[in-house]
Every structure is written in C-alpha cells, then in structure tokens.
Amino acid sequence: MPPKVSEIRHYPDAGWAEKVNAMRYAIVIDKTDNNYGAWAPDLPGCVALGDTVEEVGQRMRSAIEMHLAGIREDGQPIPQPSVLVNYVDVAA
C-alpha cells in the first residue's frame, strides 16, 4: 500500500505554513494524438486532459481533490491508495 505523505503548505502572504497529511494516489498518463490523458486507478471516473505532461499532472491533482471532495460530501469513505507502480524491462 502506498504510504501517506505529509506536505507543508506555505502561505507567504499570510506569514504562516501548515502541515497537511496527504494521500499519494498513482496516476497513469497516456499520450494521445493531440494531448495527454490521465486517470487514477484507485479513483474510478477521475480523469483529466492536458496539452503537456506537466499540465495533465496539474489538472489531475485538481481532479483528484474535487473527486475526493465529492466523496466526502456524499458521506462516503475516502478510498485508500492501493495501486503500486513499477516498471519491467524486456528485450525489444
């Protein structure tokens, strides 16, 4: 199971920071003919598109945050991250 991570969020205009416990969800990014698409295997239906890998990653972060907010509003439990990511090298 992927570990929970802690994140420090800084608010320089307000002059303070906070430690937030965060969840680490795996995302899959696919290159299409015109852009990039991403999805989160642990969060069915949570997807995003972007013109670059960086943009789709940023949009996916927002999509996951909105997806989790909707789950909370519905009174459902937040899915725990369970997908592990690894690569396998094979002869081509």
Coordinates of N, CA and C in Angstrom, one line a residue:
M1 N 0.9 -1.2 0.0 CA 0.0 0.0 0.0 C 0.9 1.2 0.0
P2 N 0.6 2.2 -0.9 CA 1.4 3.4 -0.9 C 1.3 4.2 0.5
P3 N 2.4 4.8 0.9 CA 2.3 5.5 2.2 C 1.6 6.8 2.1
K4 N 1.1 7.2 3.3 CA 0.6 8.5 3.4 C 1.8 9.4 3.4
V5 N 1.6 10.6 2.9 CA 2.8 11.5 2.9 C 2.3 12.8 3.6
S6 N 3.3 13.5 4.2 CA 3.0 14.8 4.8 C 3.5 15.9 3.8
E7 N 2.8 16.9 3.8 CA 3.1 18.0 2.9 C 3.0 19.3 3.7
I8 N 3.9 20.2 3.4 CA 3.9 21.5 4.1 C 3.3 22.5 3.1
R9 N 2.2 23.1 3.4 CA 1.6 24.1 2.6 C 2.0 25.5 3.1
H10 N 2.6 26.3 2.3 CA 3.1 27.6 2.7 C 2.1 28.7 2.2
Y11 N 1.9 29.7 3.1 CA 1.0 30.8 2.8 C 1.8 32.1 3.0
P12 N 2.7 32.5 2.1 CA 3.6 33.6 2.4 C 2.9 34.9 2.6
D13 N 1.8 35.1 1.9 CA 1.1 36.4 2.1 C 0.5 36.5 3.6
A14 N 0.2 35.4 4.1 CA -0.4 35.3 5.5 C 0.7 35.2 6.5
G15 N 1.9 34.8 6.1 CA 3.0 34.6 7.0 C 3.0 33.4 7.8
W16 N 2.4 32.3 7.3 CA 2.3 31.0 8.1 C 2.3 29.8 7.1
A17 N 2.5 28.7 7.7 CA 2.5 27.4 7.0 C 1.8 26.4 7.8
E18 N 1.3 25.3 7.1 CA 0.7 24.2 7.9 C 1.1 22.9 7.3
K19 N 1.2 21.9 8.2 CA 1.5 20.5 7.8 C 0.2 19.8 7.5
V20 N 0.1 19.2 6.4 CA -1.1 18.5 6.0 C -0.8 17.1 5.7
N21 N -1.6 16.2 6.3 CA -1.4 14.8 5.9 C -2.1 14.6 4.6
A22 N -1.4 14.0 3.6 CA -1.9 13.8 2.3 C -1.8 12.4 1.9
M23 N -2.6 12.0 0.9 CA -2.6 10.7 0.3 C -1.9 10.7 -1.0
R24 N -1.2 9.7 -1.3 CA -0.4 9.6 -2.6 C -1.2 8.6 -3.5
Y25 N -1.8 9.1 -4.5 CA -2.5 8.3 -5.5 C -1.7 8.1 -6.7
A26 N -1.6 6.9 -7.3 CA -1.0 6.7 -8.6 C -1.8 7.2 -9.7
I27 N -1.2 7.8 -10.7 CA -2.0 8.2 -11.9 C -1.3 7.6 -13.1
V28 N -2.0 7.3 -14.1 CA -1.5 6.8 -15.4 C -1.7 7.9 -16.4
I29 N -0.6 8.2 -17.1 CA -0.6 9.3 -18.2 C -0.4 8.6 -19.5
D30 N -1.4 8.9 -20.4 CA -1.3 8.3 -21.8 C -1.1 9.5 -22.8
K31 N -0.2 9.3 -23.7 CA -0.1 10.2 -24.9 C -1.1 9.8 -25.9
T32 N -1.9 10.8 -26.4 CA -2.8 10.6 -27.5 C -2.3 11.4 -28.7
D33 N -3.0 11.4 -29.8 CA -2.6 12.1 -31.0 C -2.4 13.6 -30.7
N34 N -3.3 14.1 -29.9 CA -3.3 15.6 -29.7 C -2.9 16.1 -28.4
N35 N -2.9 15.3 -27.3 CA -2.7 15.8 -26.0 C -2.3 14.6 -25.1
Y36 N -2.5 14.8 -23.8 CA -2.2 13.7 -22.8 C -3.5 13.5 -22.0
G37 N -3.8 12.3 -21.6 CA -4.9 12.0 -20.8 C -4.3 11.3 -19.5
A38 N -5.0 11.4 -18.4 CA -4.6 10.8 -17.2 C -5.8 10.2 -16.4
W39 N -5.6 9.2 -15.7 CA -6.6 8.6 -14.8 C -6.0 8.0 -13.6
A40 N -6.8 7.9 -12.5 CA -6.3 7.4 -11.2 C -7.0 6.0 -11.0
P41 N -6.2 4.9 -11.1 CA -6.8 3.6 -10.9 C -7.6 3.4 -9.6
D42 N -7.2 4.1 -8.5 CA -7.9 3.9 -7.2 C -9.1 4.8 -7.2
L43 N -9.3 5.7 -8.2 CA -10.5 6.6 -8.1 C -11.2 6.5 -9.5
P44 N -12.0 5.4 -9.7 CA -12.7 5.3 -10.9 C -13.5 6.5 -11.3
G45 N -13.4 6.9 -12.6 CA -14.1 8.1 -13.1 C -13.3 9.4 -12.9
C46 N -12.2 9.4 -12.3 CA -11.4 10.6 -12.1 C -10.3 10.7 -13.2
V47 N -10.6 11.6 -14.1 CA -9.7 11.7 -15.3 C -9.4 13.2 -15.5
A48 N -8.4 13.4 -16.4 CA -8.0 14.8 -16.8 C -7.3 14.7 -18.1
L49 N -7.3 15.9 -18.8 CA -6.6 16.0 -20.1 C -5.7 17.3 -20.0
G50 N -4.7 17.3 -20.8 CA -3.8 18.4 -20.8 C -2.9 18.4 -22.1
D51 N -2.4 19.5 -22.5 CA -1.6 19.6 -23.6 C -0.2 19.1 -23.4
T52 N 0.3 19.1 -22.1 CA 1.6 18.6 -21.8 C 1.5 17.7 -20.6
V53 N 2.6 16.9 -20.4 CA 2.6 16.1 -19.2 C 2.5 16.9 -17.9
E54 N 3.1 18.0 -17.9 CA 3.0 18.9 -16.7 C 1.6 19.4 -16.5
E55 N 1.0 19.8 -17.6 CA -0.4 20.3 -17.4 C -1.4 19.2 -17.0
V56 N -1.3 18.0 -17.6 CA -2.2 17.0 -17.2 C -1.9 16.5 -15.8
G57 N -0.7 16.6 -15.3 CA -0.4 16.3 -13.9 C -1.1 17.3 -13.0
Q58 N -1.0 18.6 -13.3 CA -1.6 19.6 -12.5 C -3.1 19.5 -12.5
R59 N -3.7 19.2 -13.7 CA -5.1 19.0 -13.8 C -5.6 17.8 -13.1
M60 N -4.8 16.8 -13.1 CA -5.1 15.5 -12.4 C -5.1 15.8 -10.9
R61 N -4.2 16.5 -10.3 CA -4.2 16.9 -8.9 C -5.5 17.6 -8.6
S62 N -5.9 18.6 -9.4 CA -7.2 19.3 -9.1 C -8.4 18.3 -9.2
A63 N -8.3 17.4 -10.2 CA -9.4 16.5 -10.4 C -9.6 15.5 -9.2
I64 N -8.4 15.1 -8.7 CA -8.5 14.2 -7.5 C -9.0 15.0 -6.3
E65 N -8.6 16.2 -6.1 CA -9.1 17.0 -5.0 C -10.6 17.2 -5.1
M66 N -11.1 17.5 -6.3 CA -12.6 17.6 -6.5 C -13.3 16.3 -6.3
H67 N -12.7 15.2 -6.8 CA -13.3 13.9 -6.7 C -13.4 13.5 -5.2
L68 N -12.4 13.7 -4.4 CA -12.4 13.4 -3.0 C -13.4 14.3 -2.3
A69 N -13.5 15.6 -2.6 CA -14.5 16.5 -2.0 C -15.9 16.0 -2.3
G70 N -16.2 15.5 -3.5 CA -17.5 14.9 -3.8 C -17.8 13.7 -3.0
I71 N -16.8 12.8 -2.8 CA -17.0 11.6 -2.0 C -17.3 12.0 -0.6
R72 N -16.5 13.0 0.0 CA -16.8 13.5 1.3 C -18.2 14.0 1.5
E73 N -18.6 14.8 0.5 CA -20.0 15.4 0.5 C -21.1 14.4 0.5
D74 N -20.8 13.3 -0.2 CA -21.7 12.2 -0.2 C -21.7 11.3 1.0
G75 N -20.8 11.6 1.9 CA -20.7 10.9 3.2 C -20.1 9.5 3.0
Q76 N -19.3 9.3 1.9 CA -18.7 8.0 1.7 C -17.2 8.0 2.2
P77 N -16.7 6.9 2.5 CA -15.3 6.8 2.9 C -14.3 7.1 1.8
I78 N -13.3 7.8 2.1 CA -12.2 8.1 1.1 C -11.5 6.8 0.7
P79 N -11.4 6.4 -0.5 CA -10.6 5.2 -0.9 C -9.2 5.4 -0.6
Q80 N -8.6 4.3 0.1 CA -7.2 4.3 0.4 C -6.4 4.0 -0.9
P81 N -5.3 4.6 -1.1 CA -4.5 4.3 -2.3 C -4.0 2.8 -2.1
S82 N -4.1 2.1 -3.2 CA -3.7 0.6 -3.1 C -2.9 0.2 -4.3
V83 N -2.9 1.0 -5.4 CA -2.2 0.7 -6.6 C -0.7 1.0 -6.4
L84 N 0.1 0.0 -6.8 CA 1.6 0.2 -6.8 C 2.1 0.3 -8.2
V85 N 3.1 1.1 -8.4 CA 3.6 1.3 -9.8 C 5.0 0.8 -9.8
N86 N 5.3 0.1 -10.9 CA 6.6 -0.4 -11.1 C 6.8 -0.6 -12.6
Y87 N 8.0 -0.7 -13.1 CA 8.3 -1.0 -14.5 C 9.0 -2.3 -14.6
V88 N 8.9 -2.9 -15.8 CA 9.5 -4.2 -16.1 C 10.3 -3.9 -17.4
D89 N 11.6 -4.3 -17.4 CA 12.4 -4.2 -18.6 C 12.4 -5.5 -19.4
V90 N 12.1 -5.4 -20.7 CA 12.1 -6.6 -21.5 C 12.9 -6.3 -22.8
A91 N 13.4 -7.3 -23.4 CA 14.1 -7.1 -24.7 C 13.1 -6.7 -25.8
A92 N 13.5 -5.8 -26.6 CA 12.6 -5.2 -27.6 C 12.9 -5.9 -28.9

